[in-house]
Coordinates of C-alpha atoms and ligand atoms in Angstrom, one line a residue:
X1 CA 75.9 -71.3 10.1
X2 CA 73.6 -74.4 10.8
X3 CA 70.1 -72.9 10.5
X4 CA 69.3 -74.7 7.0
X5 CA 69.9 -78.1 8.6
X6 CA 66.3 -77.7 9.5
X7 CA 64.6 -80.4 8.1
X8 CA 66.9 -83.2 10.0
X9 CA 66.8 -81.2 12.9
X10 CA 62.8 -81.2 12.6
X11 CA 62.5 -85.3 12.3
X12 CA 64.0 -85.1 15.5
X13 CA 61.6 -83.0 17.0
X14 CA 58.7 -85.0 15.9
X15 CA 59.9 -88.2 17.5
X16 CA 60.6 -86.5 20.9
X17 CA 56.6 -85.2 20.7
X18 CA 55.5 -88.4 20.0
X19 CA 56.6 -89.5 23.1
X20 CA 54.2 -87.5 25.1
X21 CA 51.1 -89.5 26.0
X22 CA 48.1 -89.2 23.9
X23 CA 49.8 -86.8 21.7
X24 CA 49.3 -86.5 17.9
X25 CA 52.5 -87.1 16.4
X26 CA 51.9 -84.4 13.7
X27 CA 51.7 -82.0 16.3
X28 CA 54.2 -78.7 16.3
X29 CA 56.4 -78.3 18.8
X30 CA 55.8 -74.6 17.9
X31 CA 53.7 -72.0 15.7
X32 CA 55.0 -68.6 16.0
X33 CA 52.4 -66.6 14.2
X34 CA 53.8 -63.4 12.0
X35 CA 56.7 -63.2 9.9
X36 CA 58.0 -59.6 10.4
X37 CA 61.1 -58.5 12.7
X38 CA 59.8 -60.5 15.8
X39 CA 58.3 -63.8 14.5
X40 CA 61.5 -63.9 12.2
X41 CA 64.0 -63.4 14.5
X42 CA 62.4 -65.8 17.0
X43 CA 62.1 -68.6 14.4
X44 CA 65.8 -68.4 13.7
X45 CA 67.1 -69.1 16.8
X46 CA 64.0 -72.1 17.4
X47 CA 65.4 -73.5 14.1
X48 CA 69.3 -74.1 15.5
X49 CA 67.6 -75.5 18.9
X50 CA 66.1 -78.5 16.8
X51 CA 62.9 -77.1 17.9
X52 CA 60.2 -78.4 15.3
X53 CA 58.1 -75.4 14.2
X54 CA 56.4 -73.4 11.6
X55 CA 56.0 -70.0 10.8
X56 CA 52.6 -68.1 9.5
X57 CA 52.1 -65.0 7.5
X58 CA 53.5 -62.8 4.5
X59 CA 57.2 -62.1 5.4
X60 CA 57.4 -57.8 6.7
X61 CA 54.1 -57.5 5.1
X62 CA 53.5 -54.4 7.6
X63 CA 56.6 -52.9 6.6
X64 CA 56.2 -53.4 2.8
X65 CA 52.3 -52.7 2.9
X66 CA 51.4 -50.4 5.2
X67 CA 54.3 -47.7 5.9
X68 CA 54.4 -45.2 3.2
X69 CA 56.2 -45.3 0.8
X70 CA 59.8 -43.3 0.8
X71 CA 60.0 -43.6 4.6
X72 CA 63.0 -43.9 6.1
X73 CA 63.8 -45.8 9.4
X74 CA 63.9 -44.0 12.4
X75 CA 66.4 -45.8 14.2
X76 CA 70.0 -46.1 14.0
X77 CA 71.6 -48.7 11.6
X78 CA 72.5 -50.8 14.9
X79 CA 69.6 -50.8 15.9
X80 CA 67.8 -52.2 12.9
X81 CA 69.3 -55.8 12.5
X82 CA 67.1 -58.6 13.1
X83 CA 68.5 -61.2 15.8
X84 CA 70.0 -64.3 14.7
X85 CA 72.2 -66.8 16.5
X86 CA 74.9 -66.2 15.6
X87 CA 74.6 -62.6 14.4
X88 CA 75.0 -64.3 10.2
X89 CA 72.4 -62.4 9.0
X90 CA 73.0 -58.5 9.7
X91 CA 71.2 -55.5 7.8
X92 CA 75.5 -55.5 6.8
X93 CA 75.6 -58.6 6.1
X94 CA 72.3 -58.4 3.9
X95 CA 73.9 -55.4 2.1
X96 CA 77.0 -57.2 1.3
X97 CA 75.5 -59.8 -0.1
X98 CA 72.8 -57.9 -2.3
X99 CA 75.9 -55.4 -2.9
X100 CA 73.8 -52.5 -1.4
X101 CA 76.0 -49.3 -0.6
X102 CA 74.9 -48.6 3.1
X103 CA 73.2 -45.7 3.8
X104 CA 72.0 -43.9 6.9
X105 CA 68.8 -43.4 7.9
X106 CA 68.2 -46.8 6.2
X107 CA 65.1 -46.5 3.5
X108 CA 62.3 -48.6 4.2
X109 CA 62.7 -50.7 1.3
X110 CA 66.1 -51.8 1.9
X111 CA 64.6 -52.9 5.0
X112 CA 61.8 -54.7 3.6
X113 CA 64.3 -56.5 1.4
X114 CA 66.5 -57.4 4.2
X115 CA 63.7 -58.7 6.5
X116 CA 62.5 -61.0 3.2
X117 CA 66.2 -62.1 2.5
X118 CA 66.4 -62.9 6.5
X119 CA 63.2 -65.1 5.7
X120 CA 65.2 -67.4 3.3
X121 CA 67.2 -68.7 6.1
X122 CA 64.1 -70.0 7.5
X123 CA 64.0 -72.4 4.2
X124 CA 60.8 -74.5 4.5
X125 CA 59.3 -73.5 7.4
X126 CA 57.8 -70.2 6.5
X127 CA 53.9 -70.7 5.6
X128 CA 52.7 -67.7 3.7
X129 CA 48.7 -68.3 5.0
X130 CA 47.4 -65.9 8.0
X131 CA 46.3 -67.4 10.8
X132 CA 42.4 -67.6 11.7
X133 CA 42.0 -69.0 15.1
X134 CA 44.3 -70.2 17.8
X135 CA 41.8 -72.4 20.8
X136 CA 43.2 -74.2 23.6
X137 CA 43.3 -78.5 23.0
X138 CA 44.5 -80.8 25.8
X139 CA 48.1 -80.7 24.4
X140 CA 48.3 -77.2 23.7
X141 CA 46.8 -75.6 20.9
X142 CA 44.2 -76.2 17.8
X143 CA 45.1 -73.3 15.0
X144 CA 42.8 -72.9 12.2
X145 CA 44.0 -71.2 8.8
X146 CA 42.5 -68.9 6.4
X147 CA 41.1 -71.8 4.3
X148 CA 40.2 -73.7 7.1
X149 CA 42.9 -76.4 7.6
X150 CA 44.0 -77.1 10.9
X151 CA 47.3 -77.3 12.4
X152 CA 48.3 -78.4 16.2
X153 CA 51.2 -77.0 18.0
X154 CA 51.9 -77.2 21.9
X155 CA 53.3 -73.9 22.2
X156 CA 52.3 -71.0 20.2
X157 CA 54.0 -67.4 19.8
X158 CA 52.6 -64.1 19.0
X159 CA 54.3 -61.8 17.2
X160 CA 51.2 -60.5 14.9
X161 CA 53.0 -56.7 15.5
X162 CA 50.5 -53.6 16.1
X163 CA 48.4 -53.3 12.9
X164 CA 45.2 -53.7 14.5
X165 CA 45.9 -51.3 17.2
X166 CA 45.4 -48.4 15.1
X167 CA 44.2 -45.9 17.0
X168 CA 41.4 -43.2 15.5
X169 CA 40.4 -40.2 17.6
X170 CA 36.4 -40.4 18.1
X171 CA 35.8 -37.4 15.9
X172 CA 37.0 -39.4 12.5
X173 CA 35.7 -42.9 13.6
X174 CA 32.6 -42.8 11.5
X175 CA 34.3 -41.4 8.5
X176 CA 34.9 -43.4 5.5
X177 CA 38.3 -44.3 4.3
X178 CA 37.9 -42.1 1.4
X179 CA 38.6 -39.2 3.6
X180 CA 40.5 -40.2 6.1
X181 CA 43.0 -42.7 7.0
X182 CA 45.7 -43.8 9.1
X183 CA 49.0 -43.3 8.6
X184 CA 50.0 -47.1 8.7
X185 CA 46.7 -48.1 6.2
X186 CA 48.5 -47.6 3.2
X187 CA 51.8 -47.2 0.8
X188 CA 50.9 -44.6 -1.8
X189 CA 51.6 -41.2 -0.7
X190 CA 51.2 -39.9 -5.0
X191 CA 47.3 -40.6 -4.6
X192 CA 47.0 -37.0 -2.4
X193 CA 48.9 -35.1 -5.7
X194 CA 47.2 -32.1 -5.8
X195 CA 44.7 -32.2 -2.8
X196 CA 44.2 -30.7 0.6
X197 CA 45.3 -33.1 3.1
X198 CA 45.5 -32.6 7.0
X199 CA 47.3 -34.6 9.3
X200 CA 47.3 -34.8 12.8
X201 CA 49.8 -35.8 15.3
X202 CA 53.1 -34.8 16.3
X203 CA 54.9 -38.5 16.4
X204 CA 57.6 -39.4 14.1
X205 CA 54.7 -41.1 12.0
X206 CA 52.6 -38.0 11.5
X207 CA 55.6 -35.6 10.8
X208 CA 57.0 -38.1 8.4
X209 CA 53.8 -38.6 6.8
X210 CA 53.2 -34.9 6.3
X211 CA 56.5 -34.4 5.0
X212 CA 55.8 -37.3 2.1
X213 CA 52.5 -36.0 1.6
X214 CA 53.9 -32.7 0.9
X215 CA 56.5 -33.9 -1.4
X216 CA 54.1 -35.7 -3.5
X217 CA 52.1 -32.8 -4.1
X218 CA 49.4 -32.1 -1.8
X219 CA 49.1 -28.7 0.3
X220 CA 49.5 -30.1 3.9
X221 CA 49.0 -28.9 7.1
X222 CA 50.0 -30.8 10.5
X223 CA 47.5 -30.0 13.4
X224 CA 49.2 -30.7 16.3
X225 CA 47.1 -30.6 19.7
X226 CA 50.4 -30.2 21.8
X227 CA 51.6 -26.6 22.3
X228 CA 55.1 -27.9 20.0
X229 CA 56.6 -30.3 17.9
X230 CA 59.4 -32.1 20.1
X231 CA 62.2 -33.3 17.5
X232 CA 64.6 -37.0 19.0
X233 CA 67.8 -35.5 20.0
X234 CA 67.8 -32.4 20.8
X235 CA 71.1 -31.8 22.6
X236 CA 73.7 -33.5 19.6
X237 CA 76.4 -32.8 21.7
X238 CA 75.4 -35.3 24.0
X239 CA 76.3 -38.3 21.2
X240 CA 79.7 -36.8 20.6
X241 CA 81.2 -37.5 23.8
X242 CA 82.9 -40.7 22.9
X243 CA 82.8 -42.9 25.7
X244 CA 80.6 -40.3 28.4
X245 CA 78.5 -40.7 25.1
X246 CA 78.1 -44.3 25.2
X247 CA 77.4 -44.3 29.1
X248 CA 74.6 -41.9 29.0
X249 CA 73.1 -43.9 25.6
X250 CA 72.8 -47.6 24.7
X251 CA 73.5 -47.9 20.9
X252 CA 69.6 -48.6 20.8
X253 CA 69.0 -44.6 21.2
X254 CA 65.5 -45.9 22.6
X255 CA 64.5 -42.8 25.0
X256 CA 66.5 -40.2 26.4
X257 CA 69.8 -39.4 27.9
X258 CA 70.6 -42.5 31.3
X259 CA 66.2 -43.6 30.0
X260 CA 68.3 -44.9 27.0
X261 CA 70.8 -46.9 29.2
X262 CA 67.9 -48.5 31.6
X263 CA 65.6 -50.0 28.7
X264 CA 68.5 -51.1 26.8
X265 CA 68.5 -54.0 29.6
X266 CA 64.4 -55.5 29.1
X267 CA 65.1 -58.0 32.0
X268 CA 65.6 -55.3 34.6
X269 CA 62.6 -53.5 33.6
X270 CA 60.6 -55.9 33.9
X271 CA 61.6 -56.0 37.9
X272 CA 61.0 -51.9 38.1
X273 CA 57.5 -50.9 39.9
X274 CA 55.1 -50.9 37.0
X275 CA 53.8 -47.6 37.7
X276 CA 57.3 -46.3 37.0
X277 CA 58.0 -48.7 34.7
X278 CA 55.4 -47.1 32.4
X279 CA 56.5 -43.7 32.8
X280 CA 59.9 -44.3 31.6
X281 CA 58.0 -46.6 28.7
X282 CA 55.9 -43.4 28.0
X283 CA 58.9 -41.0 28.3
X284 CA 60.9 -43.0 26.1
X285 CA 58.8 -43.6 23.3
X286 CA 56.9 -40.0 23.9
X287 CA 55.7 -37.9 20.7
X288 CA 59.2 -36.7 18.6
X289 CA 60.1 -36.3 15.2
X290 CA 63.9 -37.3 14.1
X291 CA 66.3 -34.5 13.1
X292 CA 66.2 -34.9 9.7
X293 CA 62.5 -34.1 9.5
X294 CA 62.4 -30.3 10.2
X295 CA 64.1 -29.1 6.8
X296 CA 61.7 -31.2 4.8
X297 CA 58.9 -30.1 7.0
X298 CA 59.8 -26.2 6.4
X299 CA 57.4 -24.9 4.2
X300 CA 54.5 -27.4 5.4
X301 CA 51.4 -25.3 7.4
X302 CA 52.1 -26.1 10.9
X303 CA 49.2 -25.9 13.8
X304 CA 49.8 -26.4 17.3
X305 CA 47.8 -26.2 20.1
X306 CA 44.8 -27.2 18.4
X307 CA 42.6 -30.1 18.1
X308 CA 40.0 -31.0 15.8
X309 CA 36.6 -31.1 17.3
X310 CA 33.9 -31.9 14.9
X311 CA 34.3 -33.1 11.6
X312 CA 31.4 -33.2 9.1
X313 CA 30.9 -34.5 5.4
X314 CA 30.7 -31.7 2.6
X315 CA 30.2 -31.7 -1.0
X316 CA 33.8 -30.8 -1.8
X317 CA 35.6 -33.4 0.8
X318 CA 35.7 -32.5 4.9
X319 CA 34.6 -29.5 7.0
X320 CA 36.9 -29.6 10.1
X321 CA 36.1 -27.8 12.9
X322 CA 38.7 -26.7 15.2
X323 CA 38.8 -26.7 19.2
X324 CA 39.2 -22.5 18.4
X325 CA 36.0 -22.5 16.1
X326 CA 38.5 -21.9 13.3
X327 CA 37.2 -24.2 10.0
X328 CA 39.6 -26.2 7.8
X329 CA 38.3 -27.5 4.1
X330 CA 40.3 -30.6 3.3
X331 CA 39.8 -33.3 0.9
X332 CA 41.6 -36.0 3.3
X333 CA 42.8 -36.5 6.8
X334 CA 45.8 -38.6 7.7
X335 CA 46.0 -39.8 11.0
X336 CA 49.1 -40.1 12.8
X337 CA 47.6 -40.8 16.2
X338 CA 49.6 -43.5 16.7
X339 CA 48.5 -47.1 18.3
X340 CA 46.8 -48.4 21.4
X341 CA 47.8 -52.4 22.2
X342 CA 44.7 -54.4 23.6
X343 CA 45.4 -58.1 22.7
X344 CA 41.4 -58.5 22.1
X345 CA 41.6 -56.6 18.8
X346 CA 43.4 -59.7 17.0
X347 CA 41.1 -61.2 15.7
X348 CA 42.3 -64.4 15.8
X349 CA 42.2 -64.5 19.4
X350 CA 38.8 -65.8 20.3
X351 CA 37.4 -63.9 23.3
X352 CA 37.2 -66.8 25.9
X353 CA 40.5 -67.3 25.0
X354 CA 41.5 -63.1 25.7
X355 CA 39.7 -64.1 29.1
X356 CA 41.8 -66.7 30.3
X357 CA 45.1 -64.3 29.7
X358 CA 46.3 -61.9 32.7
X359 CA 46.4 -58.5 31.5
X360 CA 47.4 -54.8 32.6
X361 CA 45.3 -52.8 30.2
X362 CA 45.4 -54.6 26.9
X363 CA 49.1 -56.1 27.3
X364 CA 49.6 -59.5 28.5
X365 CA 51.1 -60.2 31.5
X366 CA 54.1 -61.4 31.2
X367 CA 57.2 -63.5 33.1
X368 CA 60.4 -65.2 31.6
X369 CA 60.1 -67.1 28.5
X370 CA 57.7 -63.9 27.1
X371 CA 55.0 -66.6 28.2
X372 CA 51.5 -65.6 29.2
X373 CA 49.2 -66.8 32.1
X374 CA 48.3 -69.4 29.6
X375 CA 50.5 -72.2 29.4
X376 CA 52.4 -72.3 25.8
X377 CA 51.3 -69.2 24.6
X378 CA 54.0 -66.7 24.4
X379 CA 53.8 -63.0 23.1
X380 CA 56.8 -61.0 21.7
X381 CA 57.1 -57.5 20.2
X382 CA 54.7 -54.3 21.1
X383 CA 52.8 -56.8 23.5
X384 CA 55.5 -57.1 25.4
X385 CA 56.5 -53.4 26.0
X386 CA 54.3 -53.1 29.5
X387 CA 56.4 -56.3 30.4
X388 CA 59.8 -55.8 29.6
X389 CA 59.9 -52.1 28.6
X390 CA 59.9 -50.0 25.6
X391 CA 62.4 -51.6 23.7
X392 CA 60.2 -54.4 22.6
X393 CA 58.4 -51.8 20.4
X394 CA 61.4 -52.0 18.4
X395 CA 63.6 -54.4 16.1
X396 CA 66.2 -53.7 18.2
X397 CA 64.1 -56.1 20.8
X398 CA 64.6 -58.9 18.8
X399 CA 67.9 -59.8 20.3
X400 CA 66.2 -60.4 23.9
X401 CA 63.1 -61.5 23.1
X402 CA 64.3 -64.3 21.0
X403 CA 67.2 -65.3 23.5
X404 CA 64.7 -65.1 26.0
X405 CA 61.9 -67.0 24.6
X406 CA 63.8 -70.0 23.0
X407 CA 66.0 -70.3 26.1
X408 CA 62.7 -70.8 27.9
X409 CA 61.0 -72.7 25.1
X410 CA 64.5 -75.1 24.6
X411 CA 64.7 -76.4 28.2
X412 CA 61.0 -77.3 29.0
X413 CA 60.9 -79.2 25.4
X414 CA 58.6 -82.3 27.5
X415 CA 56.7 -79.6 30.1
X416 CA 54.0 -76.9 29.2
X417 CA 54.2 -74.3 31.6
Ligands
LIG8 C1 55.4 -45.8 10.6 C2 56.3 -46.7 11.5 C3 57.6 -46.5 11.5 C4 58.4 -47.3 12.4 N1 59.8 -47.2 12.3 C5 60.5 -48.0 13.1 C6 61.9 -47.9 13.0 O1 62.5 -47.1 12.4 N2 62.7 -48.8 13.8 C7 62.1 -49.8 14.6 O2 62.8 -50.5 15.2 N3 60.7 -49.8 14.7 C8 60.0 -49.0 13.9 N4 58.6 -49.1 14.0 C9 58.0 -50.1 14.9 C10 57.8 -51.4 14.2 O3 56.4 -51.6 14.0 C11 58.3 -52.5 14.9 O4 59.7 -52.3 15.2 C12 58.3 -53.9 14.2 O5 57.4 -53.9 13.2 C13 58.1 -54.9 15.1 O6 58.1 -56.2 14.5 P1 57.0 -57.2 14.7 O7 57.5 -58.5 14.0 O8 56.6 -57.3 16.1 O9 55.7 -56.6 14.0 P2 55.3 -56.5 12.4 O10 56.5 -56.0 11.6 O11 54.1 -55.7 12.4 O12 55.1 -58.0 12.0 C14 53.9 -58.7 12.3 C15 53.4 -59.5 11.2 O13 52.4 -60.3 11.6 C16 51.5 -60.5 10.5 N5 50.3 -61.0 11.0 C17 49.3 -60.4 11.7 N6 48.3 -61.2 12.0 C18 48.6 -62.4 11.4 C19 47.9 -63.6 11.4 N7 46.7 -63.8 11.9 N8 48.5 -64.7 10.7 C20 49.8 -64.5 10.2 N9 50.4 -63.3 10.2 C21 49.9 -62.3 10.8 C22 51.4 -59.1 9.9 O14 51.1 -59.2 8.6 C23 52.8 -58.6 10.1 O15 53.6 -58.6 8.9 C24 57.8 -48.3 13.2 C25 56.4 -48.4 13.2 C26 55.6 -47.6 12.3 C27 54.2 -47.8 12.3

């Protein structure tokens, strides 16, 4: 494995940048901003290119901060390793090494712990600071850190993930987070021991949340506004057909039976119509709970068809109103109402810069390379999804995207297009 020859492989980038005109010679030939599955992954296979670059942000600090606490992955085993090269640093290979007795569905902390021992092959050229401000320069880009020192790059990747996409209904917009929060604000499920909690949504997020909530201790009930709870794989039988199995499913298990198969293949989507491409990107990622949820969800209050429709502040927590004119006292409300992706929401994406990128409704637009209508700046993971399909919402994305990317990035090393 040659990824920790980085350094050497680094001086060499730095004299190939100085030969560009007018350049600054301590310029980057890349910042990929975020260090979770995406910005990870990508870094790994820049790092064997020789590609000089740095890294910024606190290594899976979504996953380890913001999920709750006991979750387990939704997807398959397969489906969660991180991309490298040359396929060295697998969720088995992390196991092995930290002598970890694989177990399926994988707990979010082994996860956590694989994505930070994943990090280590990155050596020096992780950066722990978050980045403040990314503007255009005439060699690519000006990035400002959290305290304010400045780094220049001539490409830049995003892969900043979907934590300010959370998306609150209107009716709890206003409400402090002392009563209600969303599901991916927080770790500690214990702090609702005893209390009334609602939560709403019917996503694997939501069901998962209320079943933690519930085992921790608090009286639960999921409000659901669809008239059922829809639970991932529903006809078993289906994934026991040996080889018909694997024709109708990629090993992803992204969507449903033949949708599986099409998004498996990001490069293809991205040539289907967008108007279908974003049904099968809704279809496959629709509202679903995996199978192991209903048991744990059995004794949990469970309303469907319903919405909440006013929600006002009382003495003893929240007065919920219900779309029936039925009345709910809770003491907090968890929102599982998933996430809405509209690149102006990072903040450290300065408006006129937002203006200058093509988008279809808060995704970039994007074409090979994961590169944006402005040149050197590349966006991979959930901001890719409307490009290349619903697999980019996933880790299991990481294998394309990165390919993708640094095969773009690699042969245009003295061009920024
Ligand atoms: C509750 C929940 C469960 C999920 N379960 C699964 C699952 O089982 N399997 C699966 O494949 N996917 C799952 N997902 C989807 C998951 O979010 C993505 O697969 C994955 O996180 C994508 O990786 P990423 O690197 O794009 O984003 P992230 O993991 O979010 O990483 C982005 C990182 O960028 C950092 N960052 C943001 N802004 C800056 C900045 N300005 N400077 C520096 N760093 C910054 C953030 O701190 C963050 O750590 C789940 C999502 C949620 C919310």
């Amino acid at each position: 494995m040659t990824l920790n020859s980085g350094t050497e492989l680094g001086n060499a980038g730095a004299n190939e940048i100085s030969k560009v005109e007018g350049e600054r010679p301590d310029r980057l030939e890349v910042v990929v901003i975020g260090a979770g599955p995406y910005g990870l992954s990508a870094a790994a296979h820049l790092k064997v290119k020789g590609i000089r670059l740095r890294v910024f942000g606190e290594p899976m600090e979504f996953w380890a901060k913001k999920m709750p606490e006991g979750m387990l992955l939704r997807s398959p085993r397969v489906a969660s390793n991180i991309s490298d090269p040359e396929s060295a640093f697998s969720l088995e290979a992390y196991e092995w090494a930290a002598k970890i007795e694989p177990s399926a569905p994988l707990p979010l902390d082994t996860f956590v712990e694989y994505g930070r021992w994943f990090r280590h092959q990155l050596g020096s050229d992780l950066d722990l600071r978050t980045v403040a401000r990314v503007e255009r320069d005439p060699h690519g880009f000006r990035l400002t850190l959290e305290d304010g020192e400045v780094v220049r790059s001539r490409r830049v990747v995003v892969a900043t993930g979907i934590g300010p996409f959370r998306n609150k209904p209107a009716v709890f917009k206003d409400l402090p987070s002392e009563y209600a929060s969303h599901c991916y604000e927080g770790r500690d499920v214990r702090r609702f021991q005893g209390k009334k909690v609602a939560v709403i949504g019917a996503g694997q997020s939501a069901l998962e949340s209320a079943a933690l909530i519930h085992e921790a201790g608090a009286d639960v009930e999921l409000i659901v506004r669809n008239s059922e709870v829809k639970w991932i794989g529903g006809h078993p039988w289906l994934h026991q057909l040996g080889p018909i199995s694997r024709m109708l499913y990629s090993s992803h298990d992204v969507g449903p039976v033949g949708i599986s198969r099409l998004v498996a293949y990001p490069k293809l989507m991205s040539y289907v119509p967008l108007k279908l491409r974003d049904k099968i990107r809704k279809r496959a990622v629709r509202s679903a709970g995996s199978r192991w949820l209903p048991e744990r969800l059995k004794s949990v209050k469970l309303t469907t068809g319903r919405f909440v429709s006013h929600v006002s502040v009382i003495r003893s927590g929240l007065a919920l109103k219900l779309d029936d004119g039925s009345e709910r006292r809770v003491d907090h409300v968890v929102l599982g109402t998933g996430y809405e992706v509209n690149i102006s929401r990072y903040e450290f994406l300065p408006p006129e810069l937002v203006r200058e990128i093509r988008q279809f409704g808060g995704y970039p637009k994007l074409t090979t390379g994961f590169r944006c209508s402005v040149p050197g700046l590349h966006f991979i993971g959930a901001t890719a999804a409307r490009s290349f399909g619903p697999l980019l919402y996933f880790v299991a994305g990481t294998e394309f995207a990165s390919r993708e990317l640094v095969s773009y990035i690699a042969q245009r090393k003295e061009n920024l297009q």
